[in-house]
Amino acid sequence: MPKSFLPCAVVAVVLAACATQPYAPASGDLPTVPAAWTEAPDAAPVAGGERLAYWWRHFGDAELSALVDLALERNNDVRSARAALRQARAQRAVSAAGLQPTLDFAGSAQRARTDSQPADNQFQVGVDAAWEVDLAGGQRAGLAAAEADLLASAASLDDTRVSIAAEVALAYIDLRGNQQRLAVARANLANQEETLQITRWREQAGLVTQLEVEQARTSVEQTRSSLSSLESAVAQTLNSLAVLCAQTPGDLRARLLDASGGALAAMPRPADTLAVSLPADTLRQRPDVRAAGLRVEAARARVDEAQAARYPSLRLTGSLGLSALTLGALDSAGVASSLLASVGLPLFDGGARAAQVEVRDAALEQTYHAYGAAVLTALGEIESALTALRTSRDSLASLTLAAGAAANADELAGQRYASGLVDFQVVLDTQRTRLNAEDAVASAAAQLAANHVQLYKALGGGWSPQATLESMPEFTPAAASVPLTATAAPSSAP
């Protein structure tokens, strides 16, 4: 080795000895994934990705499917996430280009003269080249970070699709639920108006007093007042759907309300059985967990990039050109060439590079904690969704039986009142009970459908793996994702 390179070797050895190891979580810092769900300990794996990717198609409602597909295409948040993915792809291309040499064409024309001399012309053309050799791997680490950022942007796009699909479905279910409640209120209002008319006839016949008539009128007007609030809720939900689908409220009203001709749409509801995969497999499907793991890989690569900045650098530059007094003489002009190799040795910077490594390492630790929080959040959401689904199914079954009994009691009370066998207060009570029970059934049916949506969202459904692959460039990330640990058996990265 030439003596001139000895200082480089010494500095490299010293910096290598001073290099710090990137942050790594201690054993037990990352959350441990259970082997089975608390609410579904014997659940079978989800059959195929199609069921989760397009879960809204299993609700048996063509209008719901059309609205979700429309929102995933035109929603502004989804479009913004697509633009962010395009930005990340371009940034990855910038990082990849840094590993290649640069080649620039240069040309100049000069004319100079003095007072006593004729003018002189000078023409030059040439090519300049430069290449910074990635001795310490800093540029490769930057490329690895850009690749992880690109994959994280793709996962963020998937996460946006998951959220938008769920929001559209929840708003649509809320719309249909309010319509069901409105229909229940109108049917009960018609029944109460009929009772009011019967009471007026009986008052004219002297069988009841004005007190019963006023009680019947009070019940009618109270039910009528509830129609306004339900109609307002329908309009507000319709406006929310329009925003999610990037449509005007008028367009959706014509599509969802006016086109029905007054017919009441059924509440969308999937099959009662929903298989749930093992937790580690399910978390792998959630885009937010995948994005959090990829951000860990990006932060780890940036620590390596900052470490590489403390090592010597080597830059090669060269030029090749022609110079002549006239343009025509360039063909026969002599070739001028040069080659320069320069070495940079970071000797003293006041600790700036070491501090930058510490900055990147602290950022890496933050991404680990964010990843652990994402896993815990996912576990909590899935468990909560499973519990809500079970309880809402049981509640709907009980309320349906109660509504049937309330309807029978109302009919019996009406018949006995017409025969003069019961007091009018019994009729009012049974009518009020029937209205509340049927309204509760409509609300419970909407809640059950909404809990199905929440479970699909918690499972990470709503994005197509094939669509994501088609939007990604052909490359493999430099680092593997953060592993998920399970109590039953080790699982691979999400």
XYZ file of C-alpha atoms in Angstrom:
494
model
C 0.000 0.000 0.000
C 1.409 3.431 -0.902
C 2.309 5.596 2.049
C -0.207 8.231 0.933
C -3.053 5.816 1.666
C -1.951 4.975 5.192
C -3.804 7.936 6.760
C -7.003 6.809 5.004
C -6.669 3.339 6.476
C -5.984 4.679 9.941
C -9.007 6.989 9.846
C -11.202 4.178 8.568
C -10.134 1.870 11.387
C -10.705 4.561 14.009
C -14.166 5.393 12.665
C -15.090 1.735 12.505
C -14.169 1.363 16.145
C -16.252 4.413 17.043
C -19.320 3.257 15.063
C -22.391 2.615 17.213
C -24.729 -0.307 16.756
C -28.267 0.633 15.594
C -30.991 0.470 18.198
C -32.659 -2.928 18.541
C -35.550 -3.686 20.903
C -34.791 -5.907 23.835
C -36.465 -9.253 24.269
C -40.076 -8.697 25.228
C -40.246 -5.081 24.015
C -42.260 -5.998 20.919
C -45.796 -7.245 21.640
C -46.398 -10.982 21.613
C -49.242 -12.050 19.363
C -51.601 -14.665 20.862
C -52.197 -17.917 19.048
C -55.976 -17.437 18.832
C -58.606 -14.783 19.390
C -60.377 -14.602 22.730
C -63.772 -14.418 21.015
C -62.945 -17.018 18.349
C -60.480 -19.549 19.766
C -61.334 -22.256 17.211
C -61.733 -20.065 14.131
C -60.578 -21.434 10.799
C -58.362 -19.404 8.467
C -59.966 -16.988 6.042
C -60.465 -18.755 2.721
C -58.602 -16.763 0.060
C -57.750 -13.094 -0.204
C -60.816 -12.229 -2.275
C -63.085 -12.373 0.761
C -61.140 -9.662 2.539
C -60.042 -7.690 -0.504
C -63.619 -7.073 -1.673
C -65.590 -7.814 1.464
C -68.419 -5.396 0.598
C -69.484 -7.714 -2.232
C -70.537 -10.297 0.361
C -73.252 -8.038 1.805
C -75.636 -8.899 -1.026
C -76.283 -5.229 -1.893
C -75.402 -4.116 -5.401
C -75.792 -0.429 -4.515
C -73.341 -0.740 -1.620
C -70.778 -2.436 -3.880
C -71.182 0.266 -6.524
C -70.744 3.073 -3.984
C -67.599 1.555 -2.452
C -66.071 0.979 -5.884
C -66.901 4.571 -6.825
C -65.325 5.943 -3.646
C -62.148 3.893 -4.083
C -61.787 5.380 -7.544
C -62.729 9.009 -6.945
C -62.266 9.776 -3.251
C -59.825 12.637 -2.741
C -57.940 10.909 0.084
C -57.346 7.871 -2.133
C -56.149 10.093 -4.971
C -53.800 11.913 -2.613
C -52.385 8.590 -1.406
C -51.803 7.567 -5.036
C -49.894 10.801 -5.606
C -47.792 10.116 -2.488
C -46.974 6.668 -3.889
C -45.912 8.235 -7.167
C -43.711 10.671 -5.243
C -42.081 7.823 -3.292
C -41.453 5.920 -6.528
C -39.722 8.961 -8.024
C -37.653 9.439 -4.873
C -36.510 5.839 -5.078
C -35.415 6.471 -8.680
C -33.410 9.491 -7.482
C -31.642 7.344 -4.875
C -30.918 4.606 -7.402
C -29.434 7.142 -9.832
C -26.949 8.236 -7.155
C -25.125 4.921 -7.517
C -24.446 5.532 -11.209
C -21.850 7.817 -12.825
C -22.977 11.152 -14.251
C -22.153 12.259 -17.777
C -22.585 15.866 -18.960
C -21.994 17.496 -22.340
C -20.264 20.881 -22.293
C -19.767 23.298 -25.164
C -18.560 26.894 -25.313
C -17.737 29.626 -27.803
C -15.531 32.613 -26.898
C -14.528 35.756 -28.842
C -11.923 38.124 -27.379
C -9.913 41.081 -28.682
C -7.601 43.837 -27.541
C -7.151 47.352 -28.927
C -4.135 46.516 -31.109
C -4.920 42.900 -32.001
C -7.609 41.314 -34.156
C -10.355 39.314 -32.488
C -9.666 35.702 -31.538
C -12.235 32.925 -31.482
C -12.136 29.854 -29.307
C -14.535 26.896 -29.625
C -14.639 23.974 -27.200
C -16.766 20.828 -26.930
C -16.362 18.004 -24.500
C -17.837 15.502 -22.090
C -17.494 15.649 -18.309
C -17.938 12.525 -16.172
C -18.095 12.055 -12.411
C -18.614 9.084 -10.128
C -18.611 8.897 -6.360
C -17.559 5.401 -5.366
C -19.829 4.024 -2.629
C -16.980 2.850 -0.434
C -18.850 2.813 2.874
C -22.233 1.782 1.478
C -23.978 5.043 2.318
C -25.633 5.353 -1.084
C -26.783 1.746 -1.011
C -28.244 2.366 2.436
C -30.055 5.424 1.085
C -31.468 3.320 -1.736
C -32.638 0.685 0.745
C -34.376 3.421 2.753
C -36.050 4.782 -0.372
C -37.252 1.290 -1.303
C -38.711 0.768 2.172
C -40.378 4.195 1.959
C -41.874 3.231 -1.395
C -43.315 0.014 -0.008
C -44.587 1.918 3.035
C -46.326 4.407 0.725
C -47.980 1.513 -1.077
C -49.119 0.122 2.280
C -50.420 3.582 3.233
C -52.433 3.654 0.026
C -53.885 0.275 0.959
C -54.666 1.577 4.453
C -56.484 4.552 2.955
C -58.533 2.182 0.808
C -59.397 0.147 3.913
C -60.602 3.245 5.755
C -62.573 4.711 2.848
C -64.303 1.415 2.038
C -65.327 1.030 5.685
C -66.518 4.645 5.983
C -68.666 4.333 2.857
C -70.187 1.061 4.071
C -70.885 2.490 7.533
C -72.500 5.600 6.063
C -74.614 3.489 3.692
C -75.727 1.218 6.550
C -76.538 4.293 8.634
C -78.620 5.614 5.737
C -80.569 2.385 5.358
C -80.949 2.100 9.137
C -82.467 5.578 9.402
C -84.768 4.750 6.503
C -85.879 1.592 8.305
C -86.528 3.553 11.494
C -88.427 6.168 9.492
C -90.620 3.449 7.988
C -91.277 2.009 11.460
C -92.252 5.423 12.788
C -94.595 6.063 9.863
C -96.283 2.673 10.256
C -96.798 3.263 13.968
C -98.032 6.784 13.264
C -100.682 5.355 10.936
C -101.704 2.891 13.648
C -101.910 5.631 16.266
C -103.939 7.863 13.949
C -106.376 4.996 13.472
C -106.598 4.616 17.246
C -107.209 8.365 17.572
C -110.088 8.150 15.118
C -111.629 5.223 16.997
C -111.290 7.147 20.252
C -113.097 10.148 18.744
C -115.963 7.912 17.633
C -116.190 6.381 21.078
C -116.134 9.865 22.639
C -119.017 10.914 20.372
C -120.914 7.816 21.467
C -120.310 8.723 25.092
C -118.194 5.652 25.799
C -115.027 7.613 26.700
C -114.246 11.140 27.780
C -112.268 13.940 26.177
C -109.304 12.831 28.309
C -108.789 9.691 26.220
C -109.002 11.726 23.002
C -106.311 14.131 24.167
C -104.097 11.249 25.272
C -104.408 9.661 21.826
C -103.658 12.985 20.129
C -100.553 13.447 22.321
C -99.251 10.054 21.289
C -99.826 10.839 17.594
C -98.033 14.177 17.704
C -95.063 12.787 19.617
C -94.581 10.118 16.977
C -95.035 12.673 14.197
C -92.300 14.870 15.699
C -89.822 11.982 15.524
C -90.251 11.837 11.736
C -88.502 15.186 11.293
C -85.380 14.135 13.165
C -85.188 10.864 11.219
C -85.630 12.651 7.901
C -82.826 15.032 8.897
C -80.592 12.074 9.766
C -81.258 10.537 6.332
C -80.285 13.795 4.609
C -77.116 14.220 6.677
C -75.993 10.648 6.011
C -76.643 11.138 2.315
C -74.406 14.223 2.351
C -71.638 12.264 4.098
C -71.839 9.565 1.439
C -71.612 12.196 -1.283
C -68.390 13.608 0.196
C -66.831 10.144 0.469
C -67.737 9.301 -3.128
C -66.738 12.755 -4.461
C -70.298 13.305 -5.696
C -72.847 16.036 -5.183
C -75.658 15.265 -2.714
C -78.184 15.729 -5.505
C -76.613 12.975 -7.584
C -76.781 10.460 -4.753
C -80.307 11.475 -3.779
C -81.489 10.712 -7.288
C -79.583 7.445 -7.162
C -80.456 6.178 -3.690
C -83.774 7.769 -2.801
C -85.685 9.089 -5.793
C -84.900 6.110 -8.030
C -86.403 3.726 -5.474
C -89.869 5.176 -6.006
C -90.541 5.097 -2.270
C -89.671 1.421 -1.931
C -87.800 0.569 1.257
C -84.359 -0.914 0.635
C -83.343 -3.894 2.724
C -80.580 -3.640 5.285
C -77.347 -5.088 3.851
C -76.072 -7.979 5.904
C -73.410 -10.609 5.210
C -73.522 -14.223 6.292
C -73.552 -14.792 10.031
C -70.457 -17.008 9.882
C -67.154 -15.243 9.380
C -63.953 -17.272 9.643
C -61.012 -15.454 11.210
C -57.406 -16.424 10.557
C -54.750 -16.770 13.222
C -53.690 -13.408 14.673
C -50.215 -13.350 13.124
C -51.676 -14.135 9.711
C -54.413 -11.558 10.144
C -52.017 -8.815 11.190
C -49.985 -9.514 8.074
C -53.044 -8.432 6.073
C -53.353 -5.058 7.805
C -51.721 -2.328 5.710
C -51.025 -0.063 8.692
C -48.986 -2.782 10.417
C -47.083 -3.489 7.208
C -46.394 0.222 6.765
C -45.137 0.512 10.351
C -42.758 -2.415 9.825
C -41.437 -0.935 6.593
C -40.807 2.388 8.290
C -38.604 0.529 10.758
C -36.574 -0.822 7.830
C -36.294 2.655 6.301
C -35.113 4.144 9.601
C -32.580 1.355 10.052
C -31.158 2.009 6.572
C -30.864 5.713 7.360
C -28.776 4.881 10.422
C -26.392 3.001 8.121
C -26.393 5.973 5.764
C -25.448 8.339 8.588
C -22.729 5.936 9.744
C -21.267 5.830 6.234
C -20.891 9.621 6.212
C -18.160 9.231 8.872
C -15.956 7.129 6.570
C -13.575 8.281 3.789
C -15.119 9.022 0.400
C -13.673 8.595 -3.078
C -14.739 10.646 -6.089
C -13.566 10.172 -9.656
C -13.941 12.937 -12.231
C -12.779 13.155 -15.792
C -13.226 15.152 -18.983
C -12.693 14.580 -22.679
C -12.876 17.463 -25.147
C -11.810 19.264 -28.323
C -10.628 22.858 -28.691
C -10.125 24.874 -31.903
C -10.150 28.422 -33.263
C -12.980 27.675 -35.712
C -15.923 25.321 -35.744
C -14.650 23.544 -38.809
C -11.309 22.866 -37.198
C -12.894 20.834 -34.392
C -12.829 17.736 -36.594
C -9.056 17.713 -36.710
C -8.354 19.246 -33.308
C -6.389 17.392 -30.713
C -8.155 15.622 -27.906
C -7.659 16.988 -24.405
C -8.429 14.653 -21.526
C -8.087 14.695 -17.781
C -8.754 12.325 -14.886
C -8.906 13.230 -11.216
C -9.362 11.078 -8.156
C -10.103 12.843 -4.885
C -10.380 11.394 -1.399
C -12.320 13.019 1.426
C -11.344 12.345 5.028
C -13.713 13.572 7.765
C -11.289 14.574 10.515
C -13.081 17.106 12.700
C -16.616 18.491 12.451
C -17.374 19.309 16.070
C -19.270 16.029 16.498
C -21.874 16.829 13.831
C -21.677 13.461 12.054
C -21.779 11.527 15.319
C -24.782 13.569 16.414
C -26.479 12.860 13.080
C -26.032 9.135 13.707
C -27.625 9.609 17.124
C -30.518 11.508 15.516
C -31.158 8.676 13.058
C -30.821 6.046 15.786
C -33.359 7.843 17.979
C -35.693 7.981 14.981
C -35.213 4.227 14.547
C -36.213 3.644 18.172
C -39.358 5.730 17.611
C -40.350 3.605 14.623
C -39.958 0.438 16.710
C -42.286 1.849 19.347
C -44.728 2.989 16.645
C -44.652 -0.529 15.195
C -45.399 -2.070 18.587
C -48.274 0.392 19.071
C -49.665 -0.495 15.638
C -49.644 -4.201 16.485
C -51.341 -3.640 19.854
C -53.913 -1.333 18.275
C -54.686 -3.949 15.634
C -55.093 -6.673 18.241
C -57.407 -4.495 20.323
C -59.530 -3.490 17.330
C -59.998 -7.080 16.161
C -60.893 -8.351 19.629
C -63.321 -5.457 20.154
C -64.919 -6.022 16.750
C -65.388 -9.732 17.468
C -66.981 -8.981 20.831
C -69.267 -6.322 19.357
C -70.315 -8.678 16.570
C -71.232 -11.451 18.985
C -73.165 -9.203 21.370
C -75.006 -7.364 18.586
C -76.091 -10.675 17.039
C -77.494 -11.847 20.382
C -79.136 -8.477 20.981
C -80.853 -8.495 17.585
C -82.265 -11.962 18.176
C -83.755 -10.935 21.528
C -85.110 -7.634 20.223
C -86.748 -9.375 17.269
C -88.631 -11.661 19.654
C -89.568 -8.679 21.816
C -90.862 -6.736 18.800
C -93.018 -9.682 17.749
C -94.497 -9.941 21.236
C -95.077 -6.176 21.352
C -96.927 -6.285 18.025
C -99.168 -9.099 19.278
C -99.841 -7.214 22.500
C -100.735 -4.080 20.568
C -103.210 -5.936 18.388
C -104.798 -7.636 21.379
C -105.027 -4.362 23.293
C -106.696 -2.690 20.313
C -109.255 -5.465 19.980
C -110.077 -5.449 23.679
C -110.310 -1.682 23.774
C -112.744 -1.722 20.864
C -114.812 -4.208 22.863
C -114.559 -2.079 26.010
C -112.628 -4.707 27.953
C -109.501 -2.678 28.765
C -108.692 0.869 29.684
C -107.345 3.254 27.033
C -104.088 3.620 28.928
C -103.338 -0.022 28.108
C -103.650 0.804 24.399
C -101.290 3.753 24.733
C -98.735 1.690 26.606
C -98.789 -1.182 24.121
C -98.506 1.198 21.164
C -95.571 2.984 22.748
C -93.896 -0.336 23.569
C -94.383 -1.585 20.023
C -92.894 1.578 18.516
C -89.864 1.408 20.784
C -89.351 -2.321 20.167
C -89.582 -2.083 16.380
C -87.331 0.979 16.358
C -84.820 -0.939 18.479
C -84.897 -3.835 16.005
C -84.138 -1.489 13.101
C -81.281 0.089 15.065
C -79.916 -3.308 16.121
C -79.986 -4.615 12.545
C -78.010 -1.588 11.401
C -75.582 -2.029 14.294
C -75.037 -5.699 13.422
C -74.232 -4.809 9.818
C -71.951 -1.993 11.009
C -70.119 -4.396 13.336
C -69.480 -6.704 10.385
C -67.915 -3.737 8.602
C -65.803 -2.878 11.641
C -64.541 -6.456 11.803
C -63.592 -6.475 8.126
C -61.811 -3.166 8.649
C -59.985 -4.492 11.721
C -58.892 -7.534 9.722
C -57.341 -5.189 7.152
C -59.808 -5.924 4.363
C -60.448 -3.520 1.519
C -57.318 -3.608 -0.610
C -56.353 -5.805 -3.529
C -52.896 -7.424 -3.423
C -52.934 -7.703 -7.207
C -53.685 -3.991 -7.640
C -50.849 -3.122 -5.269
C -48.371 -5.315 -7.161
C -49.395 -3.748 -10.461
C -48.652 -0.278 -9.086
C -45.202 -1.228 -7.775
C -41.903 -1.388 -9.672
C -40.132 -4.700 -10.065
C -37.652 -4.874 -7.207
C -37.215 -6.617 -3.890
C -36.706 -4.556 -0.721
C -33.232 -4.765 0.705
C -34.364 -5.696 4.224
C -37.037 -7.927 5.672
C -39.910 -6.557 7.700
C -40.039 -6.610 11.476
C -41.121 -10.056 12.681
C -44.297 -10.735 14.593
C -43.944 -13.073 17.542
C -46.690 -15.537 18.438
C -47.155 -17.676 21.481
C -47.905 -20.845 19.543
C -45.340 -20.767 16.765
C -43.037 -18.182 15.207
C -44.545 -16.261 12.345
C -43.021 -14.369 9.506
C -43.092 -10.637 8.971
C -46.417 -8.932 8.264
